[in-house]
CSV table of C-alpha atoms in Angstrom, one decimal:
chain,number,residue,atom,x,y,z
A,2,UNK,CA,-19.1,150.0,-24.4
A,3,UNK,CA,-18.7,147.9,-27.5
A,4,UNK,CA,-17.2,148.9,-30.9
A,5,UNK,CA,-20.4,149.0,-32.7
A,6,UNK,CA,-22.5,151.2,-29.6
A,7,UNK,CA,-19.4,153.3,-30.3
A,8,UNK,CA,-20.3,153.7,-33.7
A,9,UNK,CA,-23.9,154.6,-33.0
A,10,UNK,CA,-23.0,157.5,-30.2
A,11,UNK,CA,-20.9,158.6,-32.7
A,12,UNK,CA,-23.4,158.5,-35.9
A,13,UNK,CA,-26.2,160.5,-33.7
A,14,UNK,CA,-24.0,163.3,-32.6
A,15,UNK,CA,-23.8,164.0,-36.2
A,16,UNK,CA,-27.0,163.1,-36.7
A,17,UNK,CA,-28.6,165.5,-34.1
A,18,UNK,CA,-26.5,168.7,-36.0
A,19,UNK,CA,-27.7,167.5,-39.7
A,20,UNK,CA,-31.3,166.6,-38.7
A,21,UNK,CA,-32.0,170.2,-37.3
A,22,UNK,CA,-31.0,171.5,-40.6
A,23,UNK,CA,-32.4,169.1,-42.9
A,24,UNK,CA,-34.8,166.6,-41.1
A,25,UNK,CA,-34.8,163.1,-40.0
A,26,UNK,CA,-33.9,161.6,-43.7
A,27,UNK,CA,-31.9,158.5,-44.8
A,28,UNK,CA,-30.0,160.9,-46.8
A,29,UNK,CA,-29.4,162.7,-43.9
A,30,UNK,CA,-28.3,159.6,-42.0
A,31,UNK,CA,-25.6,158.3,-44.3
A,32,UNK,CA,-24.3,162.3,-44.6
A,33,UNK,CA,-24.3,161.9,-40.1
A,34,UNK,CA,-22.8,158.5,-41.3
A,35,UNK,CA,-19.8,160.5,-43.3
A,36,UNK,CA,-19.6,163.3,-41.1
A,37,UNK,CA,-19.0,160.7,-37.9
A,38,UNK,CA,-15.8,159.1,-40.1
A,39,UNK,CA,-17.7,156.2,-41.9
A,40,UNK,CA,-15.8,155.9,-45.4
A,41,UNK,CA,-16.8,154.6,-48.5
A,42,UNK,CA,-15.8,151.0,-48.0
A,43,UNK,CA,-17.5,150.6,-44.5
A,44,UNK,CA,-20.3,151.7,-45.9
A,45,UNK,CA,-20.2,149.4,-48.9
A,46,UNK,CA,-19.4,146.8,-46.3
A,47,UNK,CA,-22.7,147.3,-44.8
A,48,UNK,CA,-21.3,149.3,-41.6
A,49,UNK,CA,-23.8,151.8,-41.4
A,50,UNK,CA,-27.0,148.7,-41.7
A,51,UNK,CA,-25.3,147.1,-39.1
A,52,UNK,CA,-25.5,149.9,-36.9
A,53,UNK,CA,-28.7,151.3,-37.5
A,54,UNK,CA,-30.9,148.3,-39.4
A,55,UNK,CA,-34.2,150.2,-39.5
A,56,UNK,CA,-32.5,152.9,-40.7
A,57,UNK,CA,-33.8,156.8,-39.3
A,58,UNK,CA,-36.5,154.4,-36.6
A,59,UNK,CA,-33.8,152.6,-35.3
A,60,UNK,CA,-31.8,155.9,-34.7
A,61,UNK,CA,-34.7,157.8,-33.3
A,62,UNK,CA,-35.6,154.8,-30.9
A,63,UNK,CA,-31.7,155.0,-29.5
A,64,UNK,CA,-31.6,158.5,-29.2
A,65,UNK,CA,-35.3,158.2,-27.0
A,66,UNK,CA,-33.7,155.5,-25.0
A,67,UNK,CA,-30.3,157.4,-24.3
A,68,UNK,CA,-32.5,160.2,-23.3
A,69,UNK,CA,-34.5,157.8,-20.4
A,70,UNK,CA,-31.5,156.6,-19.5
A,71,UNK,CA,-29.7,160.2,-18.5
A,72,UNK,CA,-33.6,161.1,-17.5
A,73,UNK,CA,-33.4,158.3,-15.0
A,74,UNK,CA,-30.2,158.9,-13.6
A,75,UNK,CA,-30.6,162.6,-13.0
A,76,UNK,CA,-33.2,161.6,-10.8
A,77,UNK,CA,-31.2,158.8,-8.9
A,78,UNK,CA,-28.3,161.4,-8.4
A,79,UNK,CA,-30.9,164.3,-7.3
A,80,UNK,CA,-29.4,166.3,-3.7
A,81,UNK,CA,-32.3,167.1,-2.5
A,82,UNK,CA,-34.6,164.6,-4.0
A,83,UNK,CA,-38.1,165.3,-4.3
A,84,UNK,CA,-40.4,163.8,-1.7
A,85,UNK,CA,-43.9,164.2,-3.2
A,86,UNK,CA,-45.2,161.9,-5.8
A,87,UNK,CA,-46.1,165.0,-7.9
A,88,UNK,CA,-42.7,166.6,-7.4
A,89,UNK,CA,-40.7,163.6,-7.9
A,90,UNK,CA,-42.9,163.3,-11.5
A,91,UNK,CA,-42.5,166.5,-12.5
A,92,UNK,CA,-38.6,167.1,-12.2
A,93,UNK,CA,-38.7,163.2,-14.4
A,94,UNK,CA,-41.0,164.6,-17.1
A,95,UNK,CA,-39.2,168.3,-16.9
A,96,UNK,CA,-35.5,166.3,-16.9
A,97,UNK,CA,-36.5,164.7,-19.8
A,98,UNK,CA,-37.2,167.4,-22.0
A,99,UNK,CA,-35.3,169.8,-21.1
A,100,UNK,CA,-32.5,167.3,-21.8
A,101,UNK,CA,-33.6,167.6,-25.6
A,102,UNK,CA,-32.8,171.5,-25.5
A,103,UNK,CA,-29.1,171.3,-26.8
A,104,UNK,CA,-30.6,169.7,-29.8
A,105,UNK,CA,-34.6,171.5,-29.6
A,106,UNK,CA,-34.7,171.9,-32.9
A,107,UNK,CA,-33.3,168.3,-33.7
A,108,UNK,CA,-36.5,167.3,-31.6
A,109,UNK,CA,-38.6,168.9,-33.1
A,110,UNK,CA,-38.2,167.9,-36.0
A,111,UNK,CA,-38.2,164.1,-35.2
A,112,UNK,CA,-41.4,164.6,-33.7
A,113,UNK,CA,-42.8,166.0,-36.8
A,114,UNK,CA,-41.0,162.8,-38.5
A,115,UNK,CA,-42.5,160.8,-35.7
A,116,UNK,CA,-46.1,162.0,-36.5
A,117,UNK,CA,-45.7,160.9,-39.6
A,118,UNK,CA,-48.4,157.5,-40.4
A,119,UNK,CA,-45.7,155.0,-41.1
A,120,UNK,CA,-44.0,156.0,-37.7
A,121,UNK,CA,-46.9,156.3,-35.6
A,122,UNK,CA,-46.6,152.8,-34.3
A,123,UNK,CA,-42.5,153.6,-32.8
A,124,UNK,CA,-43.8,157.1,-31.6
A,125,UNK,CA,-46.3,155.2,-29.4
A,126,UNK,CA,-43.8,152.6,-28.5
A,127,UNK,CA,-40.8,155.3,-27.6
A,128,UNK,CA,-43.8,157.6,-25.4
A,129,UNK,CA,-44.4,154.3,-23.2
A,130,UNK,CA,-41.2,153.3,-22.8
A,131,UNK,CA,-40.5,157.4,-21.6
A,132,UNK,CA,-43.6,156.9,-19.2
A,133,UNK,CA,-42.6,153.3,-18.1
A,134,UNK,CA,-38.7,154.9,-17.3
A,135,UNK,CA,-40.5,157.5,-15.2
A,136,UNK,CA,-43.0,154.9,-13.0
A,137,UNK,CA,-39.9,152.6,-13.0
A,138,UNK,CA,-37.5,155.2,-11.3
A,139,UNK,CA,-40.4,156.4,-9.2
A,140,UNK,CA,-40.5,152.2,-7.8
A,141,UNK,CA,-43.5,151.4,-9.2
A,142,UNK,CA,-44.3,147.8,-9.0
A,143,UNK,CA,-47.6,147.6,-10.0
A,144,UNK,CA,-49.2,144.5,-12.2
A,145,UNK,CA,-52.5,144.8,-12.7
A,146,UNK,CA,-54.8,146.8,-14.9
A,147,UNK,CA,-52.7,150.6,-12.8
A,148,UNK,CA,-49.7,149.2,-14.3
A,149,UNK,CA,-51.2,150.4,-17.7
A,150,UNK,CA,-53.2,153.6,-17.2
A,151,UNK,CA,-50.5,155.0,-15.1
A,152,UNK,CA,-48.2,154.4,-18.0
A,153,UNK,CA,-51.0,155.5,-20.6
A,154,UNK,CA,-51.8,158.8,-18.6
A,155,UNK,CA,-48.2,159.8,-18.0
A,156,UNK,CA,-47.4,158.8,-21.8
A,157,UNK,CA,-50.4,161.6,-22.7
A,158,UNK,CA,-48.5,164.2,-20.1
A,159,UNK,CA,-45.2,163.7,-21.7
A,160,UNK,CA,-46.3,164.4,-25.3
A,161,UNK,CA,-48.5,167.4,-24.7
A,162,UNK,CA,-45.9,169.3,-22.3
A,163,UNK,CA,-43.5,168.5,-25.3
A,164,UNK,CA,-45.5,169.9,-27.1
A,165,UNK,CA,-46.2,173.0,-25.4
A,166,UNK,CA,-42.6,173.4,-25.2
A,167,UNK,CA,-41.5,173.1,-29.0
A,168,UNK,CA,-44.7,175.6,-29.0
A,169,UNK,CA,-42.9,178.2,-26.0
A,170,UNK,CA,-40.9,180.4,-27.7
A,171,UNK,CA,-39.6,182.0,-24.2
A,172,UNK,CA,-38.3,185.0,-24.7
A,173,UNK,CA,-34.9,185.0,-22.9
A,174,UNK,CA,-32.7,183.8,-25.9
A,175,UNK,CA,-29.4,182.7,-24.1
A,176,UNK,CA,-31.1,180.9,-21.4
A,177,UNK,CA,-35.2,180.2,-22.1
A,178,UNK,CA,-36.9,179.2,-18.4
A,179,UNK,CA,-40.1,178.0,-20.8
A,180,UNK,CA,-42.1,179.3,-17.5
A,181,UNK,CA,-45.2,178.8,-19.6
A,182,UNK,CA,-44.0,174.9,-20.6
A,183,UNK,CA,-43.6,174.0,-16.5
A,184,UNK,CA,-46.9,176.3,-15.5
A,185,UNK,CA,-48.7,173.9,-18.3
A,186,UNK,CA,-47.1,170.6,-16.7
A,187,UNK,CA,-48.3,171.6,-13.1
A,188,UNK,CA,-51.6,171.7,-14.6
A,189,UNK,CA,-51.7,168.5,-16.6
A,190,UNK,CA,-49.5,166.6,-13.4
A,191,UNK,CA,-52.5,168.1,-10.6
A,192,UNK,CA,-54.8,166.8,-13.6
A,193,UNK,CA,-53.8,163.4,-13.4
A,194,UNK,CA,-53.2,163.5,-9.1
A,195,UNK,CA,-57.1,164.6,-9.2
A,196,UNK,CA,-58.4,161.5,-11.3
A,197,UNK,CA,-56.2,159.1,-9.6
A,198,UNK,CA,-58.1,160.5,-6.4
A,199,UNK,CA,-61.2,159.8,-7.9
A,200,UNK,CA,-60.0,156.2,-9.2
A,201,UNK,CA,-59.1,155.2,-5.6
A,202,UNK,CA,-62.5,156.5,-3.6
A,203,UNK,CA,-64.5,154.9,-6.5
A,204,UNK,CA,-62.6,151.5,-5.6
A,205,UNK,CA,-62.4,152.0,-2.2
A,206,UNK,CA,-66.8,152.5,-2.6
A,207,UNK,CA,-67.2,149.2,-4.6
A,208,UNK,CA,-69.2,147.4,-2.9
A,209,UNK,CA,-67.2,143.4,-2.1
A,210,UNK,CA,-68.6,141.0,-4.5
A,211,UNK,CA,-67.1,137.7,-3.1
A,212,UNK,CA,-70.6,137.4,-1.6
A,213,UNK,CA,-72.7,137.9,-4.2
A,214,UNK,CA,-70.3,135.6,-6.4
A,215,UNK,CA,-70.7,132.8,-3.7
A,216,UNK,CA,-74.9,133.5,-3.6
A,217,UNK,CA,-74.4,132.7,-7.8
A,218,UNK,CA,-72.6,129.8,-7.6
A,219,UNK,CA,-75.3,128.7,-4.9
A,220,UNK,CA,-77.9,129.5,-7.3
A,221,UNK,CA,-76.3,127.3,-10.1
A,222,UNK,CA,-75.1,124.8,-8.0
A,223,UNK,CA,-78.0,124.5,-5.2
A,224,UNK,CA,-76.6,121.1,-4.1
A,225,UNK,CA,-73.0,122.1,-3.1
């Protein structure tokens, strides 16, 4: 780890305690900035710029990527691993929330920020990358047109089970189970298992049309 990825763990941690109390800010930032150890003249120097260029976007987007990166190795270090498909999604997409609840309301706040027009664009971008960390640990390989509604369709499950969790207020306060949350992610996960069912019979019924495109080419070409 280098000096300056040093300086960013150390910004968020702050970060994550001042944003719950007063929102994703740049105010806030240079006060996580402060709070982390940056004085006056590395700040002057440009320190905190350096660190964090785009300012509260650029911290969001390392915080999402830290979180895919712990997501994705909870699942690699998983005794027992999950066998199904739909398991082995759900305990990704539950991992990575439930990794948010030391900061919850930290989150929930930066997806209010994140909802926000100007950073619509990096809330898209951060909800694929999530949904491309999950296919990715899950071995995915696919190219073609899956490669992008898997990622779509998972990116829409993420963001609505988040939502239904910053919405669960479970009542156990020392340790919530957010049944309600994991009930609603079964549903959207067999959801998604039922049309990717239906995508692969409605493939698997298409008729081949190497024929037909060869009787075309017959037709415009009679002579060949």
């Amino acid at each position: 780890m280098d000096d300056l990825e040093e300086v960013r763990l150390a910004i968020l941690d702050e970060m994550l305690v001042e944003a719950a109390f007063d929102g994703w800010t740049e105010s806030t930032l240079v006060a996580a900035a402060k709070a982390a150890g940056m004085d006056s003249v590395a700040y002057e120097r440009g320190d905190l710029k350096r660190a964090f260029p785009k300012g509260i976007a650029d911290v969001l987007d390392f915080w999402s990527e830290r979180e895919d990166e712990k997501m994705a190795a909870a699942f690699e270090a998983a005794n027992p691993a999950p066998e199904k498909i739909r398991d082995k999604v759900r305990f990704l997409v539950r991992t990575r929330i439930e990794g948010l609840s030391e900061h919850r309301e930290a989150a929930r706040r930066a997806s209010a920020t994140l909802a926000l027009p100007y950073y619509l664009p990096l809330a898209s971008r951060l909800a694929w990358r999530t949904a491309d960390a999950v296919w990715r640990a899950l071995g995915d390989t696919s190219t073609d047109f899956n490669f992008y509604t898997k990622r779509t369709t998972l990116s829409g499950v993420y963001l609505s089970t988040l939502a239904a969790w910053f919405g669960d207020e479970d009542d156990e306060i020392v340790n919530p189970v957010y049944e309600q949350t994991w009930k609603f992610l079964d549903e959207r996960i067999e959801n998604v298992m039922q049309f990717e069912k239906f995508k692969k019979q409605a493939q698997d019924r298409m008729p081949d049309m190497s024929a037909f495109t060869e009787f075309l080419g017959r037709m415009r070409y009679p002579g060949k």
